[in-house]
XYZ file of C-alpha atoms in Angstrom:
652
model
C 11.964 -31.071 -7.223
C 12.193 -33.040 -10.546
C 11.006 -36.512 -10.446
C 12.835 -37.416 -13.703
C 13.213 -41.377 -13.355
C 16.093 -41.605 -15.867
C 19.231 -43.420 -14.594
C 22.368 -41.602 -14.355
C 25.898 -42.783 -14.192
C 28.213 -40.648 -12.191
C 31.825 -40.869 -11.170
C 32.934 -40.739 -7.657
C 35.177 -38.018 -6.288
C 38.887 -38.775 -6.582
C 39.416 -39.389 -2.947
C 36.366 -41.628 -2.776
C 37.943 -43.878 -5.451
C 41.064 -44.134 -3.447
C 38.989 -45.088 -0.492
C 37.131 -47.656 -2.075
C 40.453 -49.352 -3.439
C 41.562 -49.156 0.008
C 38.467 -51.041 1.433
C 38.491 -53.746 -1.085
C 42.377 -54.591 -1.194
C 43.752 -53.646 2.354
C 41.377 -53.231 5.226
C 40.176 -56.785 5.578
C 41.496 -57.667 9.123
C 38.078 -56.690 10.802
C 35.486 -57.273 8.216
C 32.385 -57.157 10.566
C 32.779 -53.408 11.108
C 30.327 -53.040 8.169
C 27.341 -54.070 10.202
C 28.324 -51.783 13.049
C 28.660 -48.732 10.811
C 25.374 -49.476 8.822
C 23.434 -49.728 12.228
C 25.066 -46.473 13.572
C 23.943 -44.722 10.495
C 20.400 -45.975 10.872
C 20.447 -44.842 14.499
C 21.679 -41.374 13.549
C 18.896 -41.168 10.818
C 16.398 -41.992 13.561
C 17.779 -39.450 15.784
C 17.545 -36.787 13.010
C 14.003 -37.647 12.304
C 12.956 -37.320 16.078
C 14.692 -33.789 16.245
C 13.051 -32.530 13.003
C 9.494 -34.000 14.087
C 9.697 -31.819 17.251
C 8.730 -28.821 14.986
C 6.801 -30.914 12.311
C 5.068 -34.142 13.660
C 3.872 -34.750 10.080
C 7.357 -36.147 9.194
C 6.465 -39.347 11.174
C 3.998 -39.977 8.434
C 1.683 -42.034 10.948
C 4.676 -44.301 11.840
C 6.402 -43.164 15.064
C 7.920 -46.533 16.075
C 11.409 -46.294 14.825
C 13.569 -49.108 14.461
C 16.404 -51.078 12.456
C 15.728 -54.188 10.657
C 18.432 -56.707 9.624
C 17.948 -59.711 7.442
C 19.727 -62.006 4.981
C 18.929 -64.062 1.835
C 21.296 -67.135 1.617
C 20.236 -67.901 -1.907
C 20.451 -64.366 -3.192
C 23.647 -63.903 -1.087
C 22.585 -60.646 0.137
C 22.346 -58.811 3.406
C 19.793 -56.042 4.066
C 19.751 -53.385 6.646
C 16.637 -51.176 6.685
C 15.510 -48.208 9.020
C 12.635 -45.831 8.967
C 14.569 -42.868 10.073
C 14.914 -39.486 8.283
C 15.913 -41.032 4.937
C 17.653 -39.215 2.091
C 16.639 -37.273 -1.288
C 18.381 -37.794 -4.523
C 20.543 -34.856 -3.660
C 21.459 -36.222 -0.336
C 22.626 -39.528 -1.781
C 25.002 -37.662 -4.445
C 26.241 -35.356 -1.461
C 26.799 -37.998 1.072
C 27.597 -41.169 -0.843
C 29.426 -39.583 -3.855
C 31.450 -36.788 -2.371
C 32.903 -37.209 1.101
C 35.734 -34.717 1.268
C 33.914 -32.672 3.961
C 33.908 -35.856 6.094
C 37.736 -35.614 6.238
C 38.765 -37.961 3.457
C 42.055 -36.283 2.842
C 42.908 -36.251 6.610
C 41.916 -39.927 6.639
C 44.568 -40.834 3.987
C 47.094 -38.580 5.748
C 46.634 -40.673 8.961
C 47.012 -44.096 7.481
C 49.953 -46.064 8.924
C 50.031 -49.127 6.691
C 49.164 -51.421 9.610
C 45.616 -52.986 8.703
C 44.282 -53.214 12.155
C 45.136 -49.627 12.977
C 43.998 -48.238 9.653
C 40.612 -49.967 10.041
C 40.052 -48.252 13.253
C 40.162 -44.900 11.484
C 37.214 -45.691 9.269
C 34.621 -44.581 11.688
C 36.435 -41.682 13.298
C 36.714 -39.970 9.797
C 33.157 -40.344 8.781
C 33.650 -42.806 6.017
C 32.144 -45.747 7.697
C 29.493 -46.461 5.027
C 32.311 -47.450 2.418
C 33.205 -50.420 4.785
C 30.435 -52.416 3.067
C 32.748 -52.731 0.105
C 35.118 -54.952 2.148
C 32.560 -58.012 1.965
C 30.303 -56.783 -1.045
C 30.964 -56.505 -4.681
C 27.678 -54.627 -5.290
C 25.670 -52.170 -3.003
C 22.312 -50.864 -3.681
C 20.667 -48.076 -1.410
C 16.921 -47.280 -1.749
C 15.729 -44.332 0.231
C 13.139 -41.524 0.431
C 13.317 -38.394 2.753
C 10.543 -38.085 5.282
C 7.970 -35.331 4.069
C 8.578 -36.102 0.396
C 6.059 -37.813 -1.795
C 6.633 -41.481 -2.630
C 7.783 -40.650 -6.272
C 10.471 -38.725 -4.945
C 12.396 -41.812 -3.849
C 15.775 -42.549 -5.101
C 18.043 -45.651 -5.743
C 21.817 -45.486 -5.547
C 23.897 -48.532 -6.782
C 27.692 -49.095 -7.092
C 30.044 -52.041 -7.556
C 32.767 -49.860 -5.934
C 34.682 -49.504 -9.266
C 34.835 -45.741 -9.293
C 31.267 -45.217 -10.612
C 27.735 -45.307 -9.199
C 24.260 -44.973 -10.812
C 21.255 -43.101 -9.281
C 17.809 -42.968 -10.339
C 14.361 -41.916 -9.020
C 11.999 -44.587 -7.931
C 8.706 -45.006 -6.146
C 9.417 -45.667 -2.485
C 6.149 -46.094 -0.526
C 7.690 -45.618 3.165
C 10.206 -43.000 4.413
C 13.701 -44.229 5.333
C 16.748 -46.101 3.917
C 17.183 -49.778 2.783
C 20.943 -50.955 2.266
C 21.412 -54.229 0.224
C 24.758 -55.865 0.247
C 25.621 -58.361 -2.519
C 28.364 -60.392 -0.979
C 31.536 -61.633 -2.581
C 31.820 -65.348 -3.288
C 34.248 -65.812 -0.236
C 32.103 -64.022 2.306
C 29.501 -66.575 2.993
C 30.292 -66.521 6.649
C 27.923 -63.508 7.037
C 24.993 -65.263 5.558
C 24.254 -66.669 8.935
C 21.600 -65.522 11.658
C 24.025 -66.448 14.566
C 26.849 -64.529 13.108
C 25.001 -61.477 12.460
C 23.274 -61.511 15.947
C 26.621 -62.054 17.445
C 28.073 -58.723 15.774
C 24.985 -56.830 16.888
C 25.362 -57.978 20.471
C 29.126 -57.201 20.285
C 28.887 -53.513 18.740
C 25.290 -52.415 18.948
C 23.640 -53.886 22.126
C 23.684 -50.368 23.756
C 21.807 -48.480 21.058
C 18.538 -47.209 22.204
C 16.794 -47.948 18.708
C 15.451 -51.478 18.668
C 17.346 -53.598 16.170
C 15.133 -56.574 14.786
C 15.746 -59.643 12.910
C 13.572 -62.458 11.654
C 12.568 -64.655 14.757
C 14.457 -67.845 15.165
C 12.902 -71.114 16.049
C 13.244 -72.260 19.592
C 15.440 -75.351 20.056
C 13.377 -78.402 20.251
C 13.179 -80.262 23.682
C 14.652 -83.796 23.676
C 12.262 -86.210 21.864
C 10.276 -83.583 20.158
C 10.334 -82.564 16.584
C 11.941 -79.394 15.462
C 9.932 -76.374 15.914
C 8.471 -74.751 12.679
C 9.857 -71.721 11.294
C 8.371 -68.938 13.499
C 6.971 -65.842 11.881
C 7.577 -62.129 12.434
C 10.634 -60.312 13.855
C 12.301 -60.185 17.208
C 14.451 -57.640 18.965
C 18.094 -58.725 19.197
C 19.556 -55.869 21.312
C 18.385 -54.710 24.644
C 17.694 -51.099 23.257
C 18.059 -49.608 26.847
C 19.860 -46.397 27.457
C 23.235 -47.530 28.866
C 23.612 -44.317 30.737
C 20.438 -44.782 32.697
C 21.584 -48.144 34.149
C 23.351 -48.291 37.635
C 26.941 -47.802 36.780
C 28.017 -50.532 39.110
C 26.233 -52.852 36.770
C 27.947 -51.740 33.481
C 31.092 -53.508 32.492
C 34.056 -51.627 31.174
C 33.615 -53.076 27.646
C 29.880 -51.985 27.556
C 31.176 -48.333 28.132
C 33.769 -48.700 25.547
C 31.351 -49.917 22.857
C 28.947 -47.167 23.807
C 31.631 -44.726 23.352
C 32.690 -46.052 20.032
C 29.059 -45.661 19.055
C 28.632 -42.053 19.891
C 32.100 -41.051 18.855
C 32.489 -43.213 15.685
C 35.955 -44.049 17.175
C 37.237 -47.494 16.976
C 39.677 -47.055 19.971
C 38.516 -47.194 23.488
C 38.443 -43.863 25.469
C 41.184 -42.535 27.802
C 38.745 -41.877 30.614
C 35.056 -41.560 31.482
C 32.813 -40.027 34.010
C 29.161 -41.314 34.668
C 27.199 -39.273 37.087
C 23.488 -38.915 38.210
C 22.400 -35.648 39.649
C 19.479 -35.475 41.688
C 17.567 -32.603 43.514
C 16.026 -29.572 42.230
C 17.517 -30.406 39.037
C 17.797 -34.147 37.870
C 20.083 -35.216 34.897
C 22.470 -37.993 34.099
C 25.538 -37.447 32.185
C 28.042 -39.975 30.673
C 31.066 -38.201 29.237
C 34.194 -39.577 27.524
C 37.787 -38.326 26.950
C 39.098 -39.745 23.602
C 42.498 -41.511 23.649
C 43.438 -39.317 20.386
C 42.371 -35.909 19.184
C 39.972 -35.997 16.240
C 41.093 -34.958 12.907
C 38.937 -31.804 12.970
C 39.936 -30.808 16.567
C 40.951 -27.256 15.367
C 37.859 -26.562 13.533
C 36.262 -24.725 16.225
C 33.019 -24.260 14.236
C 32.764 -28.174 14.034
C 30.769 -29.213 17.171
C 30.182 -32.909 17.388
C 30.586 -33.853 21.064
C 27.733 -34.224 23.439
C 24.172 -35.437 22.523
C 21.289 -34.126 24.529
C 18.287 -36.367 25.551
C 15.123 -35.448 27.525
C 13.724 -38.494 29.474
C 15.568 -41.111 26.987
C 14.204 -39.114 24.099
C 16.978 -37.821 21.582
C 16.604 -34.149 21.282
C 19.708 -32.827 19.452
C 23.268 -33.678 18.510
C 26.324 -31.522 19.102
C 24.554 -29.458 21.757
C 27.193 -26.689 21.937
C 25.450 -25.244 25.017
C 26.330 -28.216 27.110
C 30.241 -28.027 26.776
C 32.444 -25.034 26.241
C 34.605 -24.941 23.190
C 37.834 -25.700 24.833
C 36.293 -28.933 25.884
C 34.990 -29.744 22.235
C 36.883 -33.025 22.298
C 34.630 -34.537 24.975
C 32.164 -37.038 23.839
C 28.951 -38.479 25.552
C 25.351 -38.001 26.428
C 23.305 -35.727 28.821
C 19.942 -36.816 29.794
C 17.616 -34.506 31.638
C 14.333 -35.051 33.443
C 13.296 -31.562 33.645
C 13.779 -30.064 30.173
C 10.669 -29.807 27.840
C 10.555 -32.395 24.903
C 10.036 -29.630 22.562
C 13.205 -27.792 23.645
C 15.062 -25.873 20.806
C 18.379 -24.250 20.348
C 16.862 -20.908 20.990
C 15.366 -22.149 24.351
C 18.763 -23.737 25.236
C 20.474 -20.507 24.932
C 18.323 -18.834 27.486
C 17.550 -21.747 29.807
C 18.975 -21.610 33.307
C 18.716 -25.336 33.765
C 20.837 -25.863 30.813
C 23.371 -23.421 32.308
C 23.501 -25.515 35.502
C 23.862 -28.723 33.578
C 26.850 -27.140 31.632
C 28.346 -25.920 34.716
C 28.034 -29.394 36.337
C 29.256 -31.226 33.261
C 32.390 -29.181 32.889
C 33.185 -29.527 36.670
C 33.068 -33.374 36.278
C 35.173 -33.341 33.222
C 37.770 -31.057 35.061
C 37.655 -33.235 38.171
C 38.308 -36.287 36.115
C 41.435 -34.575 34.538
C 42.709 -33.400 37.832
C 42.278 -36.901 39.192
C 44.180 -38.307 36.313
C 46.909 -35.811 36.678
C 47.490 -36.587 40.216
C 47.131 -40.339 40.137
C 48.562 -41.219 36.772
C 51.002 -38.600 35.428
C 51.954 -40.740 32.454
C 48.521 -41.024 31.418
C 47.690 -37.456 31.739
C 50.975 -36.692 29.744
C 49.397 -38.596 26.955
C 46.089 -36.614 27.208
C 47.958 -33.220 27.320
C 50.014 -34.217 24.154
C 46.771 -34.593 22.289
C 44.480 -31.907 23.812
C 46.956 -29.588 25.639
C 46.582 -26.625 23.188
C 42.757 -26.901 23.336
C 42.956 -26.912 27.197
C 44.881 -23.755 27.159
C 42.061 -21.990 25.539
C 39.941 -22.413 28.671
C 42.245 -19.968 30.580
C 40.876 -17.339 28.219
C 37.254 -18.456 27.908
C 36.333 -19.855 31.360
C 37.258 -17.333 33.971
C 35.265 -19.152 36.529
C 37.300 -22.342 36.410
C 40.648 -20.552 35.630
C 42.189 -21.659 38.999
C 41.403 -25.239 38.271
C 42.629 -25.170 34.706
C 45.897 -23.353 35.824
C 46.736 -26.448 37.934
C 45.964 -28.594 34.775
C 48.430 -26.573 32.484
C 51.712 -28.154 31.382
C 54.474 -26.341 29.706
C 58.235 -27.018 28.487
C 60.952 -25.243 30.723
C 64.615 -24.904 31.004
C 64.435 -27.409 33.955
C 64.141 -30.604 31.656
C 65.615 -28.836 28.537
C 63.019 -30.662 26.333
C 60.147 -29.592 24.219
C 57.971 -31.931 26.028
C 55.181 -29.982 27.933
C 55.385 -31.731 31.261
C 56.022 -28.928 33.765
C 53.123 -27.881 35.922
C 52.893 -24.453 37.704
C 52.936 -26.105 41.047
C 56.168 -27.901 40.187
C 57.672 -24.844 39.073
C 56.765 -23.047 42.373
C 58.424 -25.860 44.214
C 61.606 -25.290 42.493
C 61.720 -21.564 42.657
C 65.043 -20.125 43.679
C 65.694 -18.439 47.098
C 64.391 -14.836 46.812
C 62.467 -15.521 43.429
C 59.049 -13.842 43.640
C 57.974 -14.273 40.084
C 57.160 -17.013 37.549
C 59.446 -16.289 34.579
C 58.441 -17.270 30.940
C 59.565 -16.953 27.506
C 57.344 -16.922 24.371
C 58.799 -17.935 20.995
C 57.943 -19.193 17.668
C 59.202 -22.701 18.404
C 61.034 -24.693 21.046
C 64.479 -24.347 19.197
C 64.223 -20.594 19.176
C 63.001 -20.510 22.762
C 65.964 -22.576 24.158
C 68.568 -20.704 22.139
C 67.211 -17.247 23.287
C 69.864 -14.951 24.576
C 67.161 -13.762 27.049
C 67.683 -16.991 29.019
C 71.489 -16.486 29.629
C 71.386 -14.844 33.092
C 68.817 -17.095 34.227
C 70.822 -20.156 33.152
C 73.883 -18.620 34.832
C 71.793 -18.294 38.127
C 70.107 -21.621 37.755
C 66.700 -20.032 37.675
C 64.023 -22.023 35.616
C 61.960 -20.289 32.882
C 58.865 -21.757 31.208
C 59.199 -21.913 27.395
C 55.994 -21.179 25.624
C 55.783 -21.984 21.933
C 52.054 -22.430 21.227
C 50.360 -19.618 19.398
C 47.707 -19.566 22.228
C 50.405 -19.000 24.928
C 50.350 -15.314 24.344
C 46.670 -15.151 25.068
C 46.990 -17.287 27.871
C 49.656 -15.276 29.706
C 47.676 -12.050 28.841
C 44.839 -13.565 31.047
C 46.550 -15.663 33.365
C 48.751 -12.862 35.048
C 49.617 -14.589 38.335
C 49.383 -17.897 39.987
C 49.241 -18.530 43.752
C 50.067 -15.083 44.381
C 53.258 -15.254 42.139
C 53.216 -13.006 39.053
C 53.857 -14.413 35.642
C 56.805 -12.270 34.220
C 58.000 -12.347 30.626
C 61.763 -12.264 30.472
C 61.660 -10.320 27.243
C 59.831 -7.434 28.492
C 60.752 -4.584 30.785
C 63.824 -4.471 32.922
C 64.756 -7.358 35.196
C 65.436 -7.151 39.024
C 67.549 -10.185 39.650
C 69.979 -8.706 42.326
C 68.328 -10.573 45.257
C 67.874 -13.882 43.343
C 70.194 -16.648 44.606
C 69.882 -19.611 42.273
C 71.602 -22.883 42.101
C 74.517 -21.303 40.322
C 74.596 -18.003 42.073
C 77.964 -18.294 43.541
C 79.550 -19.512 40.221
C 78.544 -16.055 38.686
C 80.011 -13.788 41.402
C 83.042 -13.172 39.224
C 81.071 -11.995 36.223
C 78.894 -9.777 38.550
C 81.932 -8.231 39.949
C 83.319 -7.433 36.524
C 80.048 -5.907 35.549
C 80.241 -3.692 38.435
C 83.686 -2.414 37.587
C 82.618 -1.107 34.209
C 82.160 2.554 34.239
C 78.399 3.534 34.434
C 79.235 6.940 32.578
C 81.204 5.063 29.694
C 78.211 2.718 29.234
C 75.672 5.468 29.263
C 77.803 7.254 26.574
C 77.976 4.233 24.379
C 74.255 3.807 24.776
C 73.547 7.425 23.603
C 75.780 7.044 20.877
C 74.324 3.973 19.667
C 70.765 5.396 19.952
C 71.925 8.514 17.596
C 73.445 6.061 15.271
C 70.145 3.764 15.062
C 67.791 6.718 15.193
C 63.968 5.876 15.297
C 64.612 2.164 14.711
C 64.658 1.594 18.486
C 62.889 3.082 21.339
C 66.070 3.108 23.460
C 69.535 1.567 24.023
C 70.576 0.460 27.256
C 73.287 -1.793 28.898
C 71.809 -5.315 29.788
C 71.546 -7.195 32.785
C 70.092 -10.286 30.831
C 73.184 -11.359 28.689
C 76.266 -13.094 29.670
C 77.554 -14.597 26.409
C 75.523 -12.964 23.496
C 76.371 -9.260 22.271
C 72.852 -7.897 22.194
C 69.093 -8.636 22.311
C 65.643 -7.002 21.853
C 63.344 -6.074 24.669
C 59.918 -4.801 24.785
C 58.380 -2.284 27.171
C 56.214 -4.040 29.901
C 53.055 -2.839 28.097
C 53.841 -3.441 24.448
C 52.769 -6.505 22.619
C 56.155 -7.797 21.886
C 57.600 -9.029 18.712
C 56.183 -12.670 18.984
C 52.666 -11.347 19.522
C 52.902 -8.931 16.727
C 54.011 -11.673 14.307
C 50.990 -13.861 15.357
C 48.483 -11.027 14.810
C 49.870 -10.260 11.401
C 49.846 -13.768 10.322
C 46.206 -13.662 11.179
C 45.586 -10.686 8.889
C 45.434 -8.141 11.756
C 46.819 -4.697 11.064
C 49.136 -4.128 14.182
C 51.220 -0.913 14.355
C 54.853 -1.830 14.646
C 56.329 -0.857 18.141
C 59.949 0.236 18.428
C 62.053 -2.341 20.483
C 64.587 -1.581 22.927
C 68.162 -2.752 22.218
C 70.193 -4.064 25.147
C 73.842 -4.830 24.772
C 76.295 -6.762 26.832
C 79.115 -4.510 28.019
C 81.534 -7.439 28.483
C 81.172 -8.920 25.052
C 84.153 -8.487 22.754
C 81.888 -6.999 19.872
C 80.635 -4.325 22.278
C 84.237 -3.454 23.283
C 85.148 -3.338 19.631
C 82.123 -1.233 18.973
C 83.053 1.027 21.763
C 86.636 1.485 20.474
C 85.392 2.547 16.941
C 86.261 6.149 16.386
C 84.856 6.356 12.704
C 81.157 7.504 12.590
C 80.377 5.544 9.478
C 82.159 2.334 10.859
C 80.270 2.734 14.091
C 77.024 3.116 12.336
C 77.626 0.049 10.445
C 78.613 -1.845 13.582
C 75.623 -0.543 15.299
C 73.140 -1.630 12.613
C 74.709 -5.046 12.288
C 74.263 -5.541 16.179
C 70.477 -4.551 15.800
C 70.030 -6.702 12.715
C 71.336 -9.937 14.389
C 69.165 -9.119 17.423
C 66.137 -8.935 15.313
C 66.996 -12.232 13.445
C 67.711 -13.911 16.917
C 64.295 -12.829 18.176
C 62.701 -14.446 15.211
C 61.707 -11.364 13.306
C 62.266 -10.200 9.692
C 64.601 -7.607 8.482
C 63.053 -4.603 6.829
C 66.141 -4.131 4.666
C 67.770 -7.627 4.104
C 69.924 -6.156 1.213
C 71.259 -3.412 3.517
C 72.131 -5.950 6.133
C 74.173 -8.093 3.766
C 76.028 -5.065 2.443
C 76.917 -3.839 5.895
C 78.025 -7.381 6.894
C 80.280 -7.595 3.579
C 81.660 -4.291 4.103
C 82.569 -4.895 7.745
C 83.997 -8.453 6.895
C 86.230 -6.846 4.265
C 87.391 -4.244 6.724
C 88.361 -6.786 9.254
C 90.035 -8.909 6.734
C 92.279 -5.900 6.111
C 91.385 -5.033 2.421
C 90.166 -1.642 3.547
C 87.865 -1.483 0.515
C 84.074 -1.261 0.934
C 81.846 -3.898 -0.639
C 81.041 -2.931 -4.258
C 77.633 -1.655 -4.794
C 75.668 -2.864 -7.679
């Protein structure tokens, strides 16, 4: 590494400039967040040092007592936050303080509401907490050296928050990071020991790292002279592991502040579970469910949920072995008394104790959600709106807990005729029609396409509820959840339907239509189906009269074991090579268009009508036409014929 000491002036990334302007001019409703963010960063630096020192004890450089020191200078108008954690190199400073796109800056700006209090709460969640220092400071100096590097490899970063920063190599004898804030003229309220201590007690009391400040003189007794200024520092936070305390002694606001620390969220959690397991395996877990989904929830490679401790000693962050992917939104800590202090990710992958801790933690989270769903449906609806799609992944990934997860699922359905996913499988079973032995569902690209699908017509006519599945994960879900409470899940777009014994709420109203269907000549319908198949050729697997349709002329159906059009489209959009299957065309014998088609004697005219029927069924199913120009030409030709011109559409 070069130790060139020259000072460089560099420009911030575009998003950082926007962020700094926002900090300085807009987000001033909660100024004290700057200290919370700096202390959280210092605590993270200490945790990272502990983790790396497990394999390289020399990183401690003879100083294993990790702490944060907060001080202020009233004359110089500065506040200093110093830690002896992992520290940063020159390259780290440029990467972390000059470029923050990877921390979600763009998503941060997209999430801004214009409400100062709400927008301020987004700062920590989006990993841009450091820049909150510019709310109160007109210049910030960061001096740091990474553990393991020589003192000459220290670096100094400085900026006035005006779009540029300077950086140079400096000599730093001790590892760690020192942040000096040069306060604005109107921010003198923070140059006060009591004010700073109060902020620390409010936001950082639960941090296990000691936070020290210069000792304050004890109040003088009555009649005595004031005490002289004490020397040295004193700890201002309890620095005890909150999860290790008796949960009956912990207040709700203490839990909330601890959650905000581990999650970098400013909003209180939706729910929590705090448990201590004793016996052959002893561990404590404190797990939280956020009120809102993090911006990177759908980045499945981003693991940032549960921290692992061993006997109160931080081991690693984002311990993916402690929580399955579908619960990646869960935040918190797990502290084990039985794992070795030198545990590594490789050991975790092969450790039976970790498997037991993971199984127990998942059970606790699912139990918490089950209780929420049973006792507070409105609260659970809010949870499902944020994390429902992630929970559906559990049906595919977690076979052991599939039964519990199935009870937690929520779907849109024809019962409430809304895109809100609020219907449970148990509620569906309670409303099943007399004689119904299957759970019917429909998958589609979106809710509008689902609710308008012609496949629903006979079910609406009979008053039979159908689940409307519109999330991409739903196709995989129903391929793994094939039955529930001994009732098979059946797609209404696949195979033939046997609804003869079904007596729904509107069954009697449909008797006239059913009688009319029965009066149709089976032989005539078979002949029409055969003629249509010959006209359409290999575009379709088969043609048959439909039991699904009551108002639409035709629809596409897949065989029971085919992927289906919706699944094919999903796989293709993901870059998969999928052989296109041939659909089955079903037609409604009572529809006027089918009657018109049946009366068509001209072979060319019949072929045009048949292809138009197929094309509109493809479009209604959400598919794309292979020959859009041919469709338009046939449509124009047919319209001109119907208008009586008798002239076919001109060909270019």
